[in-house]
Coordinates of C-alpha atoms in Angstrom, one line a residue:
M1 CA 0.0 0.0 0.0
R2 CA 2.8 2.3 0.8
G3 CA 4.6 1.7 -2.5
K4 CA 1.4 2.4 -4.4
T5 CA 0.9 5.6 -2.5
V6 CA 4.4 6.8 -3.5
E7 CA 3.8 5.8 -7.1
D8 CA 0.5 7.6 -7.1
N9 CA 2.1 10.7 -5.8
W10 CA 4.8 10.6 -8.4
L11 CA 2.3 10.1 -11.1
S12 CA 0.1 12.9 -9.9
Q13 CA 3.1 15.3 -9.7
S14 CA 4.2 14.3 -13.2
I15 CA 0.7 14.8 -14.6
G16 CA 0.6 18.2 -12.8
Q17 CA 3.9 19.3 -14.3
N18 CA 2.9 18.1 -17.8
D19 CA -0.4 20.1 -17.4
S20 CA 1.5 23.2 -16.3
T21 CA 4.0 22.8 -19.2
Q22 CA 1.2 22.4 -21.7
S23 CA -0.6 25.4 -20.3
M24 CA 2.5 27.5 -20.6
K25 CA 3.0 26.3 -24.2
S26 CA -0.7 27.1 -25.0
N27 CA -0.4 30.6 -23.5
F28 CA 2.8 31.2 -25.4
S29 CA 1.2 30.0 -28.7
K30 CA -1.8 32.3 -28.1
Q31 CA 0.4 35.3 -27.4
K32 CA 2.4 34.5 -30.6
Q33 CA -0.8 34.3 -32.6
K34 CA -2.0 37.6 -31.1
R35 CA 1.3 39.3 -32.0
N36 CA 1.1 37.9 -35.6
R37 CA -2.5 39.2 -36.0
G38 CA -1.4 42.6 -34.6
N39 CA 1.5 42.7 -37.1
I40 CA -0.8 41.8 -40.0
T41 CA -3.3 44.5 -38.9
K42 CA -0.5 47.1 -38.7
V43 CA 0.4 46.4 -42.3
L44 CA -3.1 45.8 -43.7
I45 CA -4.9 48.9 -42.4
P46 CA -2.4 51.4 -43.9
L47 CA -2.3 49.4 -47.1
V48 CA -6.1 49.5 -47.5
A49 CA -6.3 53.2 -46.5
G50 CA -3.6 54.0 -49.1
V51 CA -5.5 52.1 -51.8
V52 CA -8.7 53.8 -51.0
F53 CA -7.0 57.2 -51.0
F54 CA -5.5 56.7 -54.5
I55 CA -8.8 55.4 -55.9
L56 CA -10.6 58.5 -54.6
W57 CA -7.8 60.6 -56.1
E58 CA -8.1 58.9 -59.5
I59 CA -11.8 59.3 -59.7
Q60 CA -11.3 63.1 -59.0
F61 CA -13.0 63.0 -55.6
F62 CA -10.6 65.5 -54.1
H63 CA -10.8 67.7 -57.2
T64 CA -14.5 68.0 -56.6
I65 CA -14.2 68.8 -52.9
F66 CA -11.5 71.4 -53.2
Q67 CA -12.5 72.6 -56.7
L68 CA -9.2 71.8 -58.3
K69 CA -8.4 71.2 -62.0
T70 CA -6.5 68.2 -63.2
Y71 CA -3.6 70.5 -64.3
Q72 CA -3.4 71.7 -60.7
L73 CA -3.5 68.2 -59.1
P74 CA -2.6 65.6 -61.8
L75 CA -4.2 62.2 -61.5
P76 CA -2.1 59.3 -60.2
S77 CA -2.2 57.6 -63.6
V78 CA -0.8 60.7 -65.2
I79 CA 2.0 61.0 -62.6
I80 CA 2.9 57.3 -63.1
E81 CA 3.1 58.0 -66.8
A82 CA 5.4 61.0 -66.2
I83 CA 7.7 58.8 -64.0
R84 CA 7.8 56.1 -66.8
E85 CA 8.7 58.7 -69.5
N86 CA 11.3 60.5 -67.4
F87 CA 12.6 57.5 -65.4
N88 CA 16.3 57.8 -66.3
T89 CA 16.4 61.5 -65.5
L90 CA 14.5 61.0 -62.3
V91 CA 16.8 58.3 -61.1
N92 CA 19.9 60.3 -62.0
F93 CA 18.7 63.4 -60.2
M94 CA 17.5 61.3 -57.3
G95 CA 21.0 59.9 -56.8
Y96 CA 22.4 63.5 -56.8
T97 CA 19.9 64.7 -54.2
F98 CA 20.3 61.6 -52.0
A99 CA 24.1 62.1 -52.0
E100 CA 23.5 65.6 -50.7
A101 CA 21.1 64.4 -48.0
F102 CA 23.3 61.4 -46.9
F103 CA 26.6 63.2 -46.6
G104 CA 25.0 66.3 -45.1
M105 CA 23.2 64.2 -42.5
L106 CA 26.4 62.2 -41.8
I107 CA 28.4 65.3 -41.2
G108 CA 25.7 67.1 -39.3
S109 CA 24.8 64.2 -37.1
S110 CA 28.5 63.6 -36.3
L111 CA 29.1 67.2 -35.4
G112 CA 25.9 67.2 -33.3
F113 CA 27.1 64.2 -31.4
L114 CA 30.4 65.8 -30.7
V115 CA 28.6 68.9 -29.4
A116 CA 26.6 66.6 -27.1
L117 CA 29.7 64.9 -25.8
L118 CA 31.3 68.3 -25.0
A119 CA 28.1 69.6 -23.4
T120 CA 27.9 66.5 -21.1
A121 CA 31.7 66.3 -20.3
S122 CA 32.0 70.0 -19.6
P123 CA 28.5 71.6 -19.0
K124 CA 30.1 75.0 -18.3
W125 CA 31.3 75.3 -21.9
G126 CA 29.2 72.8 -23.7
K127 CA 25.9 74.3 -23.0
G128 CA 27.0 77.3 -25.1
G129 CA 27.7 75.0 -28.0
L130 CA 24.1 73.6 -27.7
T131 CA 22.7 77.1 -27.8
I132 CA 24.7 77.9 -30.9
V133 CA 23.5 74.7 -32.7
V134 CA 19.9 75.5 -31.8
A135 CA 20.3 79.0 -33.0
L136 CA 21.7 77.8 -36.3
N137 CA 18.8 75.4 -36.7
A138 CA 16.3 78.3 -36.3
V139 CA 17.7 80.0 -39.4
P140 CA 15.4 79.3 -42.4
I141 CA 16.8 77.3 -45.3
V142 CA 15.9 80.2 -47.7
A143 CA 18.3 82.4 -45.7
L144 CA 21.0 79.7 -45.5
A145 CA 21.0 78.9 -49.2
P146 CA 22.6 82.1 -50.5
I147 CA 25.2 82.2 -47.7
M148 CA 26.2 78.6 -48.3
N149 CA 26.3 79.1 -52.0
L150 CA 28.7 82.1 -51.5
W151 CA 30.9 80.0 -49.2
F152 CA 30.9 76.7 -51.0
G153 CA 30.1 77.5 -54.6
N154 CA 27.3 76.4 -56.8
E155 CA 28.1 72.7 -56.6
I156 CA 27.0 69.9 -54.3
G157 CA 29.0 71.3 -51.4
S158 CA 26.6 74.1 -50.7
R159 CA 23.6 71.7 -50.3
I160 CA 25.6 69.4 -48.1
A161 CA 26.4 72.4 -45.9
I162 CA 22.7 73.3 -45.7
V163 CA 21.8 69.8 -44.7
T164 CA 24.7 69.7 -42.2
V165 CA 23.3 72.8 -40.4
T166 CA 19.7 71.6 -40.4
T167 CA 20.6 68.2 -38.9
M168 CA 23.0 69.2 -36.2
A169 CA 20.4 70.3 -33.6
A170 CA 18.3 67.2 -33.5
M171 CA 21.3 65.0 -32.9
A172 CA 23.0 67.4 -30.4
L173 CA 19.8 67.7 -28.2
N174 CA 18.8 64.1 -28.3
A175 CA 22.3 62.7 -27.7
H176 CA 22.9 65.2 -24.8
K177 CA 19.6 64.1 -23.2
G178 CA 20.6 60.4 -23.5
M179 CA 24.0 61.0 -22.0
S180 CA 22.6 63.2 -19.2
N181 CA 19.7 61.0 -18.1
V182 CA 21.6 58.0 -16.8
N183 CA 20.6 55.8 -13.9
P184 CA 22.2 57.2 -10.7
L185 CA 22.6 53.6 -9.4
S186 CA 24.6 52.6 -12.5
L187 CA 26.7 55.7 -12.1
D188 CA 27.4 54.9 -8.5
L189 CA 28.3 51.3 -9.4
L190 CA 30.9 52.5 -11.9
H191 CA 32.3 54.9 -9.4
S192 CA 32.6 52.1 -6.8
Y193 CA 34.8 50.2 -9.4
A194 CA 37.0 53.4 -9.7
A195 CA 36.0 54.0 -13.3
N196 CA 37.4 57.1 -14.7
K197 CA 35.5 59.7 -16.8
V198 CA 36.4 58.1 -20.1
Q199 CA 35.2 54.7 -18.9
V200 CA 31.9 56.2 -17.6
F201 CA 31.3 57.7 -21.0
R202 CA 32.2 54.5 -22.8
Y203 CA 30.3 52.0 -20.8
L204 CA 27.3 54.1 -19.5
R205 CA 26.6 57.5 -21.0
I206 CA 27.2 56.6 -24.7
A207 CA 25.4 53.3 -24.4
N208 CA 22.5 55.0 -22.7
S209 CA 22.3 57.6 -25.5
L210 CA 22.0 55.1 -28.3
P211 CA 18.1 55.0 -28.3
Y212 CA 18.1 58.8 -28.4
V213 CA 20.8 58.8 -31.2
F214 CA 18.7 56.6 -33.4
T215 CA 15.6 58.8 -32.8
A216 CA 17.7 61.8 -34.0
L217 CA 18.9 59.8 -37.0
K218 CA 15.3 59.0 -38.0
I219 CA 14.3 62.6 -37.6
N220 CA 17.3 63.7 -39.7
A221 CA 16.5 61.1 -42.4
T222 CA 13.5 63.1 -43.5
A223 CA 14.9 66.5 -42.6
S224 CA 18.0 65.9 -44.7
M225 CA 15.9 65.2 -47.8
I226 CA 13.9 68.4 -47.2
G227 CA 17.0 70.5 -46.7
A228 CA 18.6 69.1 -49.9
I229 CA 15.5 69.6 -52.1
V230 CA 14.8 73.1 -50.8
G231 CA 18.5 74.1 -51.2
E232 CA 18.3 73.0 -54.9
F233 CA 15.5 75.5 -55.5
F234 CA 17.9 78.4 -55.4
Y235 CA 21.4 77.5 -56.8
A236 CA 21.6 74.1 -58.5
S237 CA 21.9 72.6 -62.0
K238 CA 20.9 69.1 -61.0
G239 CA 18.7 67.3 -58.4
L240 CA 15.1 66.6 -57.7
G241 CA 14.6 70.1 -56.2
Y242 CA 16.0 71.7 -59.3
L243 CA 13.8 69.6 -61.6
L244 CA 10.7 70.2 -59.5
S245 CA 11.3 74.0 -59.5
N246 CA 11.8 74.1 -63.3
S247 CA 8.8 71.8 -63.9
I248 CA 6.5 74.2 -61.9
K249 CA 7.9 77.2 -63.8
V250 CA 7.0 75.7 -67.2
A251 CA 3.7 74.2 -65.9
Q252 CA 4.7 70.6 -66.3
M253 CA 2.9 69.6 -63.2
P254 CA 2.9 65.8 -63.8
L255 CA 6.7 65.9 -63.9
G256 CA 6.8 68.1 -60.8
W257 CA 4.6 65.6 -58.9
A258 CA 6.8 62.8 -60.2
C259 CA 9.7 64.5 -58.4
I260 CA 7.6 64.7 -55.2
V261 CA 6.7 61.0 -55.4
I262 CA 10.3 59.9 -56.0
A263 CA 11.6 62.1 -53.1
S264 CA 8.9 60.7 -50.8
I265 CA 9.9 57.1 -51.7
V266 CA 13.6 57.8 -51.1
G267 CA 12.8 59.5 -47.8
V268 CA 10.7 56.5 -46.6
V269 CA 13.4 54.0 -47.7
F270 CA 16.1 56.1 -45.9
Y271 CA 14.0 56.1 -42.8
L272 CA 13.4 52.3 -42.9
I273 CA 17.1 51.6 -43.4
I274 CA 17.9 53.6 -40.2
E275 CA 15.1 51.7 -38.4
L276 CA 16.6 48.4 -39.5
L277 CA 20.0 49.5 -38.3
E278 CA 18.4 50.4 -34.9
K279 CA 16.9 46.9 -34.6
I280 CA 20.3 45.4 -35.4
F281 CA 22.4 47.5 -33.0
M282 CA 19.8 47.8 -30.2
R283 CA 18.9 44.1 -29.7
W284 CA 20.0 44.5 -26.0
H285 CA 17.5 47.3 -25.4
P286 CA 14.2 46.2 -23.6
S287 CA 12.1 47.9 -26.4
E288 CA 13.6 45.6 -29.0
R289 CA 13.2 42.4 -26.9
A290 CA 9.4 42.7 -26.6

């Protein structure tokens, strides 16, 4: 009787453990299915909304509401035809504009990060650098363009300089916030290990600033395209902004809208690339583990 009792207890414990394991697997499977449905919904809803928007545009629904003519707001089919007819020119000019945006953002973000480092390491002097960067960012692009053209000439350098100035502030402010808002307990832990200032920056402040840095990069991805295109309105012989400006002047609105569509696609792809890099380099962050 005693042996049967021990065996019965063992069997009941094993069954209970199996039931618990199966319950955990079932809950995990349900959560996975729920996440998958949520991901599908996130993609499906914007896709359907976009399709409906373009259908309404094609049947001139917006033209009727806002009393527009088709030469003022070309139909999507006409814009697609303009892209097809001028595809080589648009791709060539897109590469030129993207180069301005990319190198300008790279230089501006790097300078902004250095300003943030200085402001965090030496608040007495660094805060002045942050103020200057913010003041430069407040200057309109239309005012910067003639000055940069005078300094750097009528080539790609002037637009890179414009983008550099317009992208410094976002990186400087975000990176400085990330380096400053560190966990006091983590800071005390490093001090207890006799970490010097360089080690504190390397292992704590810079690592803590990475989420803020990628936020600034995503902001700059779109801001750089805007800066490059607007800069081309004034002094340029190539680029999407130059082509857009000339198309409007000669009333070739489909080609002008084709430039807008291509610029939007490039801006979105640029943003998605940075978002992908964020997921790769930020796997350790809690927001990427969820």
